[in-house]
Amino acid sequence: MLGKLKYLLRSIILPDRLFLLSKTQQEKTLYLTFDDGPVPGVIERLLDLLDKYQIKVTFFIIGSRAESNPDLLHEIHKRAHTIANHSYSHPAFHKISHTEKIIEIDKTNLIIKQITGKPCTLFRAPHGRWDKRLILTLLLKKITAVHWSRDSQDFLKEPANKIAERLLKQPVKSGDIILFHDDNTRCIDALDILIPQWLAQGYCFSALEHKY
Ligand SMILES: [Zn+2]
């Protein structure tokens, strides 16, 4: 609860360009975000599901995984989703030095640039662990710190229908940035339940955009 309040306060104090918790939208829009990929055997199925509903999303990728699977990163880019930075090796950010954090970010941005040809301006810290110095450094690097306003809690490893149920019980709202993890297939099965429901409620979906 205290954590949630801290993120809310931060998003009120800091401009969206600096710290993004949710987006203000005229239209009913949801932002699906996927952390910790790309993982072979998962991403292919997820991309097909998103194509089925013609939805664009944002992938917060782990640099080392992308480095071992450059074809998968290419495929995400080819299908016009947004590729964003989620560190190189997913360390606990509160346990490593500031310099190590920056190395994690820079290394991954380089990998993304090699694939997309453009600088990456979106970053999400592993486990959403932010600190003031990190946010200030991101500002200087013109990178937006992206948190989330809804957590699917798919990390709890519950069945897909449980994940879907939770997100339907406490309805999403326009501008929500929703956190999923695509290091396993649970999110795919949950989204196959959720997306048609959200579409029926009049929501459209959008990827976060890099600001150059
Ligand atoms: Zn993560």
Coordinates of N, CA and C and ligand atoms in Angstrom, one line a residue:
M1 N 0.8 -1.2 0.0 CA 0.0 0.0 0.0 C 0.9 1.2 0.0
L2 N 1.9 1.2 0.9 CA 2.8 2.4 1.0 C 3.5 2.5 -0.4
G3 N 3.9 1.4 -0.9 CA 4.6 1.4 -2.2 C 3.7 2.1 -3.3
K4 N 2.5 1.7 -3.3 CA 1.5 2.2 -4.3 C 1.4 3.7 -4.2
L5 N 1.3 4.1 -2.9 CA 1.1 5.6 -2.6 C 2.3 6.4 -3.1
K6 N 3.5 5.8 -2.9 CA 4.8 6.4 -3.3 C 4.8 6.6 -4.8
Y7 N 4.3 5.5 -5.6 CA 4.3 5.6 -7.0 C 3.3 6.7 -7.5
L8 N 2.2 6.7 -6.8 CA 1.1 7.7 -7.2 C 1.6 9.1 -6.9
L9 N 2.2 9.3 -5.8 CA 2.8 10.7 -5.5 C 3.8 11.1 -6.5
R10 N 4.7 10.1 -6.8 CA 5.8 10.4 -7.8 C 5.2 10.8 -9.1
S11 N 4.1 10.1 -9.5 CA 3.5 10.3 -10.8 C 2.8 11.7 -10.8
I12 N 2.4 12.1 -9.7 CA 1.7 13.5 -9.6 C 2.8 14.6 -9.6
I13 N 3.8 14.3 -8.9 CA 4.9 15.4 -8.8 C 5.7 15.5 -10.1
L14 N 6.0 14.3 -10.7 CA 6.9 14.3 -11.8 C 6.1 14.3 -13.1
P15 N 6.5 15.0 -14.2 CA 5.8 15.0 -15.4 C 5.9 13.6 -16.1
D16 N 4.9 13.3 -17.0 CA 4.8 12.0 -17.7 C 6.1 11.7 -18.4
R17 N 6.7 12.8 -18.9 CA 7.9 12.6 -19.7 C 9.0 11.9 -18.8
L18 N 8.9 12.1 -17.5 CA 9.9 11.6 -16.6 C 9.5 10.3 -15.9
F19 N 8.3 10.3 -15.4 CA 7.8 9.1 -14.7 C 6.4 8.8 -15.1
L20 N 6.2 7.7 -15.7 CA 4.9 7.3 -16.3 C 4.3 6.2 -15.5
L21 N 3.1 6.5 -14.9 CA 2.4 5.5 -14.1 C 1.2 5.0 -15.0
S22 N 0.5 6.0 -15.6 CA -0.6 5.8 -16.5 C -0.7 6.9 -17.4
K23 N -1.5 6.8 -18.5 CA -1.5 7.9 -19.5 C -2.9 8.5 -19.5
T24 N -3.0 9.8 -19.8 CA -4.3 10.4 -19.9 C -4.7 10.3 -21.4
Q25 N -5.9 9.9 -21.6 CA -6.3 9.6 -23.0 C -7.7 10.1 -23.2
Q26 N -8.0 10.6 -24.3 CA -9.4 11.0 -24.7 C -10.2 9.7 -24.9
E27 N -9.6 8.9 -25.8 CA -10.3 7.6 -26.1 C -10.0 6.6 -25.0
K28 N -10.9 5.6 -25.0 CA -10.7 4.5 -24.0 C -9.5 3.7 -24.5
T29 N -8.3 3.9 -23.9 CA -7.1 3.2 -24.3 C -6.4 2.4 -23.2
L30 N -6.0 1.2 -23.5 CA -5.2 0.5 -22.5 C -3.8 0.2 -23.1
Y31 N -2.8 0.2 -22.2 CA -1.4 0.0 -22.7 C -1.0 -1.4 -22.0
L32 N -0.9 -2.4 -22.8 CA -0.4 -3.7 -22.3 C 1.1 -3.6 -22.4
T33 N 1.8 -4.0 -21.3 CA 3.2 -4.1 -21.3 C 3.7 -5.5 -20.8
F34 N 4.8 -5.9 -21.4 CA 5.2 -7.3 -21.1 C 6.7 -7.2 -20.7
D35 N 7.0 -7.7 -19.5 CA 8.4 -7.7 -19.0 C 9.1 -9.1 -19.1
D36 N 10.4 -9.0 -19.2 CA 11.3 -10.2 -19.0 C 11.5 -11.1 -20.2
G37 N 11.0 -10.8 -21.4 CA 11.3 -11.6 -22.5 C 12.5 -11.0 -23.3
P38 N 12.8 -11.4 -24.5 CA 12.0 -12.4 -25.2 C 12.4 -13.8 -24.9
V39 N 11.4 -14.7 -24.8 CA 11.7 -16.1 -24.5 C 11.2 -17.0 -25.6
P40 N 12.0 -17.8 -26.2 CA 11.6 -18.7 -27.3 C 10.5 -19.6 -26.9
G41 N 9.5 -19.8 -27.7 CA 8.4 -20.7 -27.4 C 7.2 -19.9 -26.7
V42 N 7.5 -18.7 -26.3 CA 6.4 -17.9 -25.7 C 6.1 -16.7 -26.6
I43 N 7.2 -16.0 -27.0 CA 6.9 -14.8 -27.7 C 6.2 -15.0 -29.1
E44 N 6.6 -16.2 -29.7 CA 5.9 -16.4 -31.0 C 4.4 -16.5 -30.8
R45 N 4.0 -17.3 -29.8 CA 2.6 -17.5 -29.5 C 1.9 -16.1 -29.2
L46 N 2.6 -15.4 -28.3 CA 2.1 -14.1 -27.9 C 1.9 -13.1 -29.1
L47 N 2.9 -13.1 -29.9 CA 2.8 -12.2 -31.1 C 1.6 -12.6 -32.0
D48 N 1.4 -13.9 -32.1 CA 0.3 -14.4 -33.0 C -1.0 -14.0 -32.3
L49 N -1.1 -14.1 -31.0 CA -2.3 -13.7 -30.3 C -2.6 -12.2 -30.5
L50 N -1.6 -11.4 -30.4 CA -1.7 -9.9 -30.6 C -2.1 -9.6 -32.0
D51 N -1.6 -10.3 -33.0 CA -2.0 -10.2 -34.4 C -3.4 -10.5 -34.6
K52 N -3.9 -11.6 -33.9 CA -5.3 -12.0 -34.0 C -6.2 -10.9 -33.7
Y53 N -5.9 -10.1 -32.7 CA -6.8 -9.0 -32.3 C -6.3 -7.6 -32.8
Q54 N -5.2 -7.7 -33.7 CA -4.6 -6.5 -34.2 C -4.3 -5.4 -33.2
I55 N -3.5 -5.9 -32.2 CA -3.2 -5.0 -31.1 C -1.7 -4.8 -31.0
K56 N -1.3 -3.5 -30.7 CA 0.1 -3.2 -30.6 C 0.4 -3.0 -29.1
V57 N 1.5 -3.5 -28.6 CA 1.9 -3.4 -27.2 C 3.3 -3.0 -27.0
T58 N 3.8 -3.0 -25.8 CA 5.1 -2.6 -25.5 C 5.8 -3.8 -24.7
F59 N 7.0 -4.1 -25.3 CA 7.8 -5.2 -24.7 C 9.0 -4.6 -23.9
F60 N 9.1 -4.8 -22.6 CA 10.2 -4.4 -21.8 C 11.2 -5.6 -21.8
I61 N 12.1 -5.6 -22.7 CA 13.0 -6.8 -22.9 C 14.2 -6.8 -22.0
I62 N 14.7 -8.0 -21.7 CA 15.9 -8.1 -21.0 C 17.1 -8.3 -22.0
G63 N 18.0 -7.4 -21.9 CA 19.1 -7.3 -22.9 C 19.8 -8.6 -23.2
S64 N 20.1 -9.4 -22.1 CA 20.9 -10.6 -22.3 C 20.0 -11.7 -23.1
R65 N 18.7 -11.6 -22.8 CA 17.8 -12.6 -23.6 C 17.7 -12.2 -25.0
A66 N 17.6 -10.9 -25.3 CA 17.6 -10.4 -26.6 C 18.8 -10.7 -27.4
E67 N 20.0 -10.6 -26.7 CA 21.3 -10.9 -27.3 C 21.4 -12.3 -27.7
S68 N 20.8 -13.2 -26.9 CA 20.8 -14.6 -27.3 C 19.8 -15.0 -28.3
N69 N 18.8 -14.1 -28.5 CA 17.7 -14.4 -29.4 C 17.4 -13.2 -30.3
P70 N 18.4 -12.7 -31.1 CA 18.2 -11.5 -31.9 C 17.0 -11.6 -32.9
D71 N 16.8 -12.9 -33.4 CA 15.7 -13.1 -34.3 C 14.4 -12.7 -33.7
L72 N 14.2 -13.1 -32.4 CA 13.0 -12.8 -31.7 C 12.7 -11.3 -31.6
L73 N 13.8 -10.6 -31.3 CA 13.7 -9.1 -31.1 C 13.4 -8.5 -32.5
H74 N 14.0 -9.0 -33.5 CA 13.7 -8.6 -34.9 C 12.2 -8.8 -35.2
E75 N 11.7 -9.9 -34.8 CA 10.3 -10.3 -35.1 C 9.3 -9.3 -34.4
I76 N 9.6 -9.0 -33.1 CA 8.8 -8.0 -32.4 C 8.8 -6.7 -33.1
H77 N 10.0 -6.2 -33.5 CA 10.2 -5.0 -34.2 C 9.4 -5.0 -35.6
K78 N 9.5 -6.1 -36.3 CA 8.9 -6.2 -37.6 C 7.4 -6.1 -37.5
R79 N 6.8 -6.6 -36.4 CA 5.4 -6.6 -36.2 C 4.9 -5.3 -35.6
A80 N 5.9 -4.3 -35.5 CA 5.5 -2.9 -35.1 C 5.1 -2.7 -33.7
H81 N 5.6 -3.6 -32.8 CA 5.4 -3.3 -31.4 C 6.5 -2.4 -30.9
T82 N 6.3 -1.8 -29.7 CA 7.4 -1.0 -29.1 C 8.3 -1.9 -28.3
I83 N 9.6 -1.7 -28.5 CA 10.6 -2.4 -27.8 C 11.2 -1.4 -26.8
A84 N 11.2 -1.8 -25.5 CA 11.7 -0.9 -24.4 C 12.7 -1.7 -23.5
N85 N 13.4 -1.0 -22.7 CA 14.5 -1.5 -21.9 C 14.1 -2.0 -20.5
H86 N 14.5 -3.2 -20.1 CA 14.2 -3.7 -18.8 C 15.5 -4.2 -18.1
S87 N 16.6 -3.5 -18.4 CA 17.9 -3.9 -17.9 C 18.6 -5.0 -18.7
Y88 N 19.8 -5.3 -18.5 CA 20.5 -6.3 -19.3 C 20.4 -7.7 -18.6
S89 N 20.5 -7.8 -17.3 CA 20.5 -9.1 -16.7 C 19.5 -9.2 -15.5
H90 N 18.6 -8.2 -15.4 CA 17.5 -8.2 -14.4 C 18.0 -8.4 -13.0
P91 N 19.0 -7.6 -12.6 CA 19.5 -7.7 -11.2 C 18.5 -7.0 -10.3
A92 N 18.7 -7.2 -8.9 CA 17.9 -6.4 -8.0 C 18.5 -5.0 -7.9
F93 N 17.8 -4.0 -8.4 CA 18.4 -2.7 -8.6 C 18.8 -2.0 -7.3
H94 N 18.1 -2.5 -6.2 CA 18.4 -1.8 -4.9 C 19.7 -2.4 -4.3
K95 N 20.2 -3.5 -4.9 CA 21.4 -4.1 -4.4 C 22.7 -3.9 -5.2
I96 N 22.5 -3.1 -6.3 CA 23.7 -2.9 -7.1 C 24.0 -1.4 -7.1
S97 N 25.2 -1.0 -7.6 CA 25.6 0.4 -7.5 C 25.0 1.2 -8.6
H98 N 25.0 2.5 -8.5 CA 24.5 3.3 -9.5 C 25.1 3.1 -10.9
T99 N 26.5 3.0 -10.8 CA 27.2 2.8 -12.1 C 26.8 1.4 -12.7
E100 N 26.6 0.4 -11.9 CA 26.2 -0.9 -12.5 C 24.8 -0.7 -13.1
K101 N 23.9 0.1 -12.5 CA 22.6 0.3 -13.1 C 22.7 0.9 -14.5
I102 N 23.5 1.9 -14.6 CA 23.7 2.6 -15.9 C 24.3 1.7 -16.9
I103 N 25.2 0.8 -16.5 CA 25.8 -0.1 -17.5 C 24.7 -1.0 -18.0
E104 N 23.8 -1.5 -17.1 CA 22.7 -2.4 -17.4 C 21.8 -1.7 -18.5
I105 N 21.6 -0.4 -18.3 CA 20.7 0.3 -19.1 C 21.3 0.6 -20.5
D106 N 22.6 1.1 -20.5 CA 23.3 1.4 -21.7 C 23.5 0.2 -22.6
K107 N 23.9 -0.9 -22.0 CA 24.2 -2.1 -22.7 C 22.9 -2.6 -23.5
T108 N 21.8 -2.5 -22.8 CA 20.5 -3.0 -23.4 C 20.0 -2.0 -24.5
N109 N 20.2 -0.7 -24.2 CA 19.8 0.3 -25.2 C 20.6 0.1 -26.5
L110 N 21.9 -0.3 -26.4 CA 22.7 -0.5 -27.6 C 22.2 -1.7 -28.4
I111 N 21.8 -2.8 -27.7 CA 21.2 -4.0 -28.3 C 19.9 -3.6 -29.1
I112 N 19.1 -2.8 -28.4 CA 17.8 -2.3 -29.1 C 18.1 -1.5 -30.3
K113 N 19.1 -0.6 -30.1 CA 19.4 0.3 -31.3 C 19.9 -0.5 -32.5
Q114 N 20.7 -1.6 -32.2 CA 21.2 -2.4 -33.3 C 20.1 -3.0 -34.1
I115 N 19.0 -3.3 -33.4 CA 17.8 -4.0 -34.1 C 16.9 -2.9 -34.7
T116 N 16.5 -1.9 -33.9 CA 15.5 -1.0 -34.4 C 16.1 0.2 -35.2
G117 N 17.4 0.4 -35.0 CA 18.0 1.6 -35.6 C 17.8 2.9 -34.9
K118 N 17.0 2.8 -33.8 CA 16.7 4.1 -33.1 C 17.0 4.0 -31.6
P119 N 17.3 5.1 -31.0 CA 17.6 5.1 -29.5 C 16.3 4.7 -28.8
C120 N 16.5 4.0 -27.6 CA 15.4 3.5 -26.8 C 15.2 4.6 -25.7
T121 N 14.0 5.1 -25.6 CA 13.8 6.2 -24.6 C 12.8 5.8 -23.5
L122 N 12.6 4.4 -23.4 CA 11.7 3.9 -22.3 C 12.4 2.9 -21.5
F123 N 12.3 3.0 -20.2 CA 13.0 2.1 -19.3 C 12.1 1.7 -18.1
R124 N 12.1 0.4 -17.8 CA 11.4 0.0 -16.6 C 12.4 -0.8 -15.7
A125 N 12.6 -0.3 -14.5 CA 13.5 -1.0 -13.6 C 13.0 -2.4 -13.2
P126 N 13.9 -3.4 -13.0 CA 13.5 -4.7 -12.6 C 12.8 -4.5 -11.3
H127 N 11.7 -5.2 -11.1 CA 10.8 -5.2 -10.0 C 10.2 -3.8 -9.7
G128 N 10.4 -2.8 -10.7 CA 9.9 -1.5 -10.5 C 10.6 -0.7 -9.3
R129 N 11.9 -1.1 -9.1 CA 12.6 -0.5 -8.0 C 13.3 0.8 -8.5
W130 N 12.7 1.9 -8.2 CA 13.3 3.2 -8.6 C 13.9 3.9 -7.4
D131 N 14.9 4.8 -7.7 CA 15.4 5.7 -6.7 C 15.6 7.0 -7.4
K132 N 15.8 8.0 -6.5 CA 15.9 9.4 -7.0 C 17.0 9.6 -8.0
R133 N 18.2 9.1 -7.6 CA 19.4 9.3 -8.5 C 19.2 8.6 -9.9
L134 N 18.5 7.5 -9.8 CA 18.3 6.8 -11.1 C 17.3 7.6 -12.0
I135 N 16.3 8.1 -11.4 CA 15.3 8.9 -12.2 C 15.9 10.2 -12.7
L136 N 16.8 10.8 -11.9 CA 17.5 12.0 -12.4 C 18.4 11.7 -13.5
T137 N 19.1 10.5 -13.4 CA 20.0 10.1 -14.5 C 19.2 9.9 -15.8
L138 N 18.1 9.2 -15.6 CA 17.3 8.9 -16.8 C 16.8 10.2 -17.4
L139 N 16.5 11.2 -16.6 CA 16.1 12.5 -17.1 C 17.2 13.1 -18.0
L140 N 18.4 13.0 -17.5 CA 19.6 13.6 -18.3 C 19.8 12.8 -19.5
K141 N 19.4 11.5 -19.5 CA 19.6 10.7 -20.7 C 18.4 10.7 -21.6
K142 N 17.4 11.6 -21.2 CA 16.1 11.7 -22.0 C 15.4 10.4 -22.1
I143 N 15.4 9.6 -21.0 CA 14.7 8.3 -21.0 C 13.6 8.4 -20.0
T144 N 12.4 7.9 -20.3 CA 11.2 8.0 -19.4 C 11.2 6.7 -18.6
A145 N 11.0 6.9 -17.2 CA 10.9 5.8 -16.3 C 9.4 5.3 -16.4
V146 N 9.2 4.1 -16.8 CA 7.8 3.6 -17.0 C 7.5 2.6 -15.9
H147 N 6.5 3.0 -15.1 CA 6.0 2.0 -14.1 C 4.7 1.4 -14.6
W148 N 3.8 1.1 -13.8 CA 2.5 0.6 -14.2 C 1.4 1.0 -13.3
S149 N 0.2 1.0 -13.8 CA -0.9 1.4 -12.9 C -1.7 0.2 -12.5
R150 N -1.6 -0.9 -13.3 CA -2.3 -2.2 -12.9 C -1.3 -3.3 -13.1
D151 N -1.3 -4.2 -12.1 CA -0.4 -5.3 -12.1 C -1.3 -6.6 -12.3
S152 N -1.0 -7.4 -13.3 CA -1.8 -8.6 -13.5 C -1.5 -9.6 -12.4
Q153 N -0.4 -9.4 -11.7 CA 0.1 -10.4 -10.7 C 0.3 -11.8 -11.3
D154 N 0.6 -11.8 -12.6 CA 0.8 -13.1 -13.2 C 2.0 -13.9 -12.7
F155 N 2.8 -13.1 -11.9 CA 4.0 -13.8 -11.3 C 3.6 -14.8 -10.2
L156 N 2.4 -14.7 -9.7 CA 1.9 -15.6 -8.7 C 1.7 -17.0 -9.2
K157 N 1.9 -17.2 -10.5 CA 1.8 -18.5 -11.1 C 0.4 -19.2 -10.9
E158 N -0.7 -18.4 -10.9 CA -2.0 -18.9 -10.8 C -2.5 -19.3 -12.2
P159 N -3.6 -20.1 -12.3 CA -4.1 -20.4 -13.6 C -4.6 -19.1 -14.3
A160 N -4.5 -19.2 -15.7 CA -4.9 -18.0 -16.5 C -6.2 -17.4 -16.1
N161 N -7.2 -18.3 -15.9 CA -8.6 -17.8 -15.6 C -8.6 -17.0 -14.3
K162 N -7.7 -17.3 -13.4 CA -7.6 -16.5 -12.1 C -7.1 -15.1 -12.4
I163 N -6.1 -15.1 -13.2 CA -5.5 -13.8 -13.6 C -6.5 -12.9 -14.3
A164 N -7.2 -13.5 -15.2 CA -8.3 -12.8 -16.0 C -9.4 -12.3 -15.0
E165 N -9.8 -13.2 -14.1 CA -10.9 -12.9 -13.2 C -10.5 -11.6 -12.3
R166 N -9.3 -11.6 -11.9 CA -8.8 -10.5 -11.0 C -8.9 -9.1 -11.8
L167 N -8.5 -9.2 -13.0 CA -8.5 -7.9 -13.8 C -9.9 -7.5 -14.3
L168 N -10.8 -8.5 -14.3 CA -12.2 -8.1 -14.7 C -13.0 -7.7 -13.4
K169 N -12.7 -8.3 -12.3 CA -13.4 -7.9 -11.0 C -13.1 -6.5 -10.6
Q170 N -11.9 -6.1 -10.7 CA -11.5 -4.7 -10.4 C -11.3 -4.0 -11.8
P171 N -12.3 -3.5 -12.4 CA -12.2 -3.1 -13.8 C -11.0 -2.1 -14.1
V172 N -10.4 -2.3 -15.3 CA -9.4 -1.4 -15.7 C -10.0 0.0 -16.1
K173 N -9.1 1.0 -16.2 CA -9.6 2.3 -16.6 C -8.8 2.8 -17.8
S174 N -9.3 3.8 -18.5 CA -8.6 4.3 -19.7 C -7.3 4.9 -19.2
G175 N -6.2 4.6 -20.0 CA -4.9 5.1 -19.7 C -4.1 4.1 -18.9
D176 N -4.7 3.1 -18.4 CA -4.0 2.1 -17.5 C -2.8 1.5 -18.3
I177 N -1.7 1.5 -17.6 CA -0.5 0.7 -18.1 C -0.5 -0.6 -17.3
I178 N -0.7 -1.7 -18.1 CA -1.0 -3.0 -17.4 C 0.3 -3.9 -17.5
L179 N 0.7 -4.4 -16.4 CA 1.9 -5.2 -16.3 C 1.6 -6.7 -16.5
F180 N 2.3 -7.3 -17.5 CA 2.3 -8.8 -17.6 C 3.7 -9.2 -17.8
H181 N 3.9 -10.5 -17.7 CA 5.3 -11.1 -17.9 C 5.2 -12.1 -19.0
D182 N 6.1 -11.9 -20.0 CA 6.0 -12.9 -21.1 C 7.2 -13.9 -21.0
D183 N 7.6 -14.2 -19.8 CA 8.7 -15.3 -19.7 C 8.0 -16.6 -19.5
N184 N 6.7 -16.7 -19.6 CA 5.9 -17.9 -19.6 C 4.6 -17.7 -20.3
T185 N 3.8 -18.8 -20.5 CA 2.7 -18.7 -21.4 C 1.4 -18.3 -20.7
R186 N 1.4 -18.1 -19.3 CA 0.2 -17.8 -18.6 C -0.5 -16.5 -19.1
C187 N 0.4 -15.5 -19.4 CA -0.2 -14.3 -19.9 C -1.0 -14.4 -21.2
I188 N -0.5 -15.3 -22.0 CA -1.2 -15.5 -23.3 C -2.6 -16.1 -23.1
D189 N -2.7 -17.1 -22.3 CA -4.0 -17.7 -22.0 C -5.0 -16.7 -21.3
A190 N -4.4 -15.9 -20.4 CA -5.2 -14.9 -19.7 C -5.7 -13.8 -20.7
L191 N -4.8 -13.4 -21.5 CA -5.2 -12.3 -22.5 C -6.2 -12.8 -23.5
D192 N -6.2 -14.1 -23.8 CA -7.2 -14.6 -24.8 C -8.6 -14.5 -24.2
I193 N -8.6 -14.5 -22.8 CA -9.9 -14.3 -22.1 C -10.2 -12.7 -22.0
L194 N -9.1 -12.0 -21.6 CA -9.3 -10.6 -21.3 C -9.5 -9.7 -22.5
I195 N -8.7 -9.9 -23.6 CA -8.8 -8.9 -24.7 C -10.2 -8.8 -25.3
P196 N -10.9 -10.0 -25.6 CA -12.3 -9.8 -26.1 C -13.2 -9.1 -25.2
Q197 N -13.0 -9.3 -23.9 CA -13.9 -8.6 -22.9 C -13.6 -7.1 -22.9
W198 N -12.3 -6.7 -23.0 CA -12.0 -5.3 -23.0 C -12.4 -4.6 -24.3
L199 N -12.3 -5.4 -25.4 CA -12.8 -4.8 -26.7 C -14.3 -4.6 -26.6
A200 N -15.0 -5.6 -26.0 CA -16.5 -5.4 -25.9 C -16.8 -4.2 -25.0
Q201 N -15.9 -3.9 -24.0 CA -16.2 -2.7 -23.2 C -15.8 -1.4 -23.9
G202 N -15.4 -1.5 -25.1 CA -15.1 -0.3 -25.9 C -13.6 0.2 -25.8
Y203 N -12.7 -0.6 -25.2 CA -11.3 -0.2 -25.1 C -10.6 -0.5 -26.4
C204 N -9.7 0.4 -26.8 CA -8.7 0.1 -27.8 C -7.3 0.0 -27.1
F205 N -6.4 -0.5 -27.9 CA -5.0 -0.7 -27.3 C -4.0 0.0 -28.0
S206 N -3.0 0.4 -27.3 CA -1.9 1.2 -27.9 C -0.5 0.8 -27.3
A207 N 0.5 0.9 -28.1 CA 1.9 0.8 -27.6 C 2.4 2.1 -27.1
L208 N 3.2 2.1 -26.1 CA 3.9 3.3 -25.7 C 4.8 3.8 -26.8
E209 N 5.0 5.1 -26.9 CA 5.9 5.6 -27.9 C 7.2 6.1 -27.4
H210 N 8.2 5.9 -28.2 CA 9.5 6.6 -27.8 C 9.4 8.0 -28.2
K211 N 10.0 8.9 -27.4 CA 10.0 10.3 -27.7 C 11.4 10.7 -28.1
Y212 N 11.5 11.2 -29.3 CA 12.9 11.5 -29.8 C 13.0 13.0 -29.9
Ligands
ZN1 ZN 11.2 -7.9 -14.7

